[in-house]
mmCIF file of C-alpha atoms in Angstrom:
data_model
loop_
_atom_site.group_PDB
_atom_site.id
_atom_site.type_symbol
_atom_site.label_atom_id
_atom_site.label_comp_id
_atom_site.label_asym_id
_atom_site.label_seq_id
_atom_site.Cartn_x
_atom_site.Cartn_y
_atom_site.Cartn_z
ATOM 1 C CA UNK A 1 68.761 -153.955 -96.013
ATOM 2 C CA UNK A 2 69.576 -156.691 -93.525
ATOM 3 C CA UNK A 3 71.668 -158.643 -96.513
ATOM 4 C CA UNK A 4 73.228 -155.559 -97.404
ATOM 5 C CA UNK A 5 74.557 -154.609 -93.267
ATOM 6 C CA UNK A 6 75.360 -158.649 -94.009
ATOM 7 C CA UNK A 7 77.693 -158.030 -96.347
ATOM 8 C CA UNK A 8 79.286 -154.516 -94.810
ATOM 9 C CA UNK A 9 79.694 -156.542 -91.842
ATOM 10 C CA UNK A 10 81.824 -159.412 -93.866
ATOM 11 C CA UNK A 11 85.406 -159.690 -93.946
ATOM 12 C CA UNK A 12 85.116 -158.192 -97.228
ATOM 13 C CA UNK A 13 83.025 -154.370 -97.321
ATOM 14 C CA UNK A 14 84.819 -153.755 -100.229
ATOM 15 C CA UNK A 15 81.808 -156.139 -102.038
ATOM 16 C CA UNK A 16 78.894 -153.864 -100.355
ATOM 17 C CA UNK A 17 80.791 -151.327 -103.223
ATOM 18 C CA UNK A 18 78.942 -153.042 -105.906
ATOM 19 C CA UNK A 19 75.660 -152.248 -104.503
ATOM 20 C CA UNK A 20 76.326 -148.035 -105.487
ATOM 21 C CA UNK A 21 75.779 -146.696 -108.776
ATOM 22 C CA UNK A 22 78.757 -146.022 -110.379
ATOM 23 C CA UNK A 23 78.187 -142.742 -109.750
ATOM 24 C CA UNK A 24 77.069 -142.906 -106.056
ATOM 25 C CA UNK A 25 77.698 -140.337 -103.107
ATOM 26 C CA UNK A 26 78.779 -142.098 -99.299
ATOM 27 C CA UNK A 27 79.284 -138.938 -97.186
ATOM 28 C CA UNK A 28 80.258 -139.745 -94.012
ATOM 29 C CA UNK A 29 79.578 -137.388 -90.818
ATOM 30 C CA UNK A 30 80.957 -133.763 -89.883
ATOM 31 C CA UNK A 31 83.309 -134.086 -86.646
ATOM 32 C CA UNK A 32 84.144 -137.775 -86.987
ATOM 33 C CA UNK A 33 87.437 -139.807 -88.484
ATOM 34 C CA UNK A 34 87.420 -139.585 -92.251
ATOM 35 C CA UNK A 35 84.587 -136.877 -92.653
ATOM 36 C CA UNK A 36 83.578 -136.041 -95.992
ATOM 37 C CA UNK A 37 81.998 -136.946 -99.380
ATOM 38 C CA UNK A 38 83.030 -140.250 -100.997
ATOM 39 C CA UNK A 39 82.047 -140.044 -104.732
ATOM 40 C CA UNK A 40 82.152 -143.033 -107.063
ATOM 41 C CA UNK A 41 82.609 -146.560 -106.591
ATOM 42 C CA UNK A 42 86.874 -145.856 -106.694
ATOM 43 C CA UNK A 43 86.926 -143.579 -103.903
ATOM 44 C CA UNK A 44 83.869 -145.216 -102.112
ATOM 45 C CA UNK A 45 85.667 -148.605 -101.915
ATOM 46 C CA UNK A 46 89.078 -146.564 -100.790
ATOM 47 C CA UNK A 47 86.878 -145.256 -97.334
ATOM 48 C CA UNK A 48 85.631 -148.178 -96.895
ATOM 49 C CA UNK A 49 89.056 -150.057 -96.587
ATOM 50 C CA UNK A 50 90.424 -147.652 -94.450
ATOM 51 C CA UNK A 51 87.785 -147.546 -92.445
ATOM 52 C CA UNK A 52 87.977 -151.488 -91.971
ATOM 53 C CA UNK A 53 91.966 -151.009 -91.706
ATOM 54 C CA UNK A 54 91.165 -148.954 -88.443
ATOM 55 C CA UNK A 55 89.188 -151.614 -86.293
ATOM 56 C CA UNK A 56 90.211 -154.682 -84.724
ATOM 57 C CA UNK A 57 86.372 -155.605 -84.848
ATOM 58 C CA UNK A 58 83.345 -154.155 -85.999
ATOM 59 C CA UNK A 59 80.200 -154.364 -86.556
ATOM 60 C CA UNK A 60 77.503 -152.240 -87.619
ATOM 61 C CA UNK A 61 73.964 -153.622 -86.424
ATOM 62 C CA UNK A 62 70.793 -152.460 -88.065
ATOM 63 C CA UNK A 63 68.317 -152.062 -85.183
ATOM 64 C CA UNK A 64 65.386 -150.211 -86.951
ATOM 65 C CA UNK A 65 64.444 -150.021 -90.510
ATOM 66 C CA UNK A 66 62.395 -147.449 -91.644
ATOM 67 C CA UNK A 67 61.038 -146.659 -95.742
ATOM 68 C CA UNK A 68 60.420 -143.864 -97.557
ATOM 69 C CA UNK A 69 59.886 -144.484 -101.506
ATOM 70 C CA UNK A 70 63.665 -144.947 -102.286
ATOM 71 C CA UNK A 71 64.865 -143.662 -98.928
ATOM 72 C CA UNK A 72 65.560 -146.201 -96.251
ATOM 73 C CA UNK A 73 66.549 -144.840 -92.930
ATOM 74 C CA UNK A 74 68.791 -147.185 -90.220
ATOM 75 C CA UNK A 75 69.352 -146.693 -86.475
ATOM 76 C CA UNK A 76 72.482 -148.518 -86.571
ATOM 77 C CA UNK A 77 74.386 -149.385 -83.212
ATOM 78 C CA UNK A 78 78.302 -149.441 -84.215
ATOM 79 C CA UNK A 79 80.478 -151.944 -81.901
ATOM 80 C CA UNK A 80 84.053 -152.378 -82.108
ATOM 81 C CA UNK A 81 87.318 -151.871 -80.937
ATOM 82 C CA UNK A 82 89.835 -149.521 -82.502
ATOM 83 C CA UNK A 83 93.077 -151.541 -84.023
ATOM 84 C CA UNK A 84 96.050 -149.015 -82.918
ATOM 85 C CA UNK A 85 94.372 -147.944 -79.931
ATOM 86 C CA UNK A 86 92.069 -150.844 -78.010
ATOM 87 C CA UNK A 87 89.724 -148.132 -77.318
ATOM 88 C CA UNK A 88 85.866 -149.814 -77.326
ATOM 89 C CA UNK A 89 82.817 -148.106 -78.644
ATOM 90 C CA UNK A 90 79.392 -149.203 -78.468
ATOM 91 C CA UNK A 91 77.148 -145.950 -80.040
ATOM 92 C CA UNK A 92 74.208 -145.476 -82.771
ATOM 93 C CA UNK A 93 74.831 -143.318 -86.030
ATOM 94 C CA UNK A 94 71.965 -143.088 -88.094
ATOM 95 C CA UNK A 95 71.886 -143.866 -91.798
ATOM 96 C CA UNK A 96 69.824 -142.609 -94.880
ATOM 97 C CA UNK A 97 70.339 -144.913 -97.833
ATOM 98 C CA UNK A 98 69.126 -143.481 -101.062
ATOM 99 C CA UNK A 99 68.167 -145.907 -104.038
ATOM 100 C CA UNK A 100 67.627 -145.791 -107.419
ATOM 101 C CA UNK A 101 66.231 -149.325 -108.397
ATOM 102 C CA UNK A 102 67.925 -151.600 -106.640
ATOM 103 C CA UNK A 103 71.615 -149.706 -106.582
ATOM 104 C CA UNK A 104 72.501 -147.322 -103.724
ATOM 105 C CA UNK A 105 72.529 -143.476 -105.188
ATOM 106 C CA UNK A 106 73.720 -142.404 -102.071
ATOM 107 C CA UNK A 107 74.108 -143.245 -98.137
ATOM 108 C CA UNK A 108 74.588 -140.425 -95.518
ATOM 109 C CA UNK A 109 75.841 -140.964 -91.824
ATOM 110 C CA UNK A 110 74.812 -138.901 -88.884
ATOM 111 C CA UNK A 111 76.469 -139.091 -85.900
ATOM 112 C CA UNK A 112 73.315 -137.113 -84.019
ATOM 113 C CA UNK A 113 71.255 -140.205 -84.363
ATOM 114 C CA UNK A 114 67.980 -139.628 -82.738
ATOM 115 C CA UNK A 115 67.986 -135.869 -84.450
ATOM 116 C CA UNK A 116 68.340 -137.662 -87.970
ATOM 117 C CA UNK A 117 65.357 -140.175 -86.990
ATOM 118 C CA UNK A 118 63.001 -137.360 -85.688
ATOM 119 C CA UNK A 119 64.006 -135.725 -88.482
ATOM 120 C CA UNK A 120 63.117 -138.562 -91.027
ATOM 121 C CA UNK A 121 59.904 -139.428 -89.224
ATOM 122 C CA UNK A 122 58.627 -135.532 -89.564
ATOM 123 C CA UNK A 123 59.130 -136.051 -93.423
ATOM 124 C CA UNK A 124 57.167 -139.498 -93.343
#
């Protein structure tokens, strides 16, 4: 997972693309810039360069790890500063990777971090 945040974290996301299934789901959460459901590796590469087009800096740091079979949950602090508007954020959004092998079937975002943890952990 760390390798993977590596390479979403690079000057190139785009390449973190190649890790979904052709076929892969990246829905992004309700209430924040760009919500919705990302399908295939076309439209999943499209977010992810307009999402990088809209930050001066970022970076998305894994700070807890947590399996489940193929599901991998991440408390992930975000830190960055917005490129049209110099407005700073420093929060956590929680992510749920799905795998199938070793290619991503799907990744979901929550904005209600420590709800989406509790949430994982009562499934554990």
């Amino acid at each position: 997972m760390r390798r993977l945040y590596a390479v979403l974290n690079s000057d190139n996301p785009r390449a973190a693309v190649d890790s979904f299934r052709d076929d892969g789901e990246w829905q992004w959460p309700r209430g924040g810039p760009d919500a919705g459901v990302y399908r295939g590796r076309e439209e999943i590469a499209r977010a992810a360069e307009q999402w990088d087009d809209s930050w001066a800096d970022f970076e998305m740091e894994p700070e807890e790890i947590i399996e489940r079979g193929d599901e991998v949950f991440v408390m992930c602090r975000y830190r960055g500063t917005g490129r049209g508007s110099g407005v700073p954020i420093d929060t956590h959004v929680a992510h749920v990777w799905e795998f199938d092998g070793d290619q991503v079937a799907r990744l979901r975002m929550f904005g209600q971090a420590e709800r989406a943890r509790q949430r994982f952990l009562d499934n554990l």
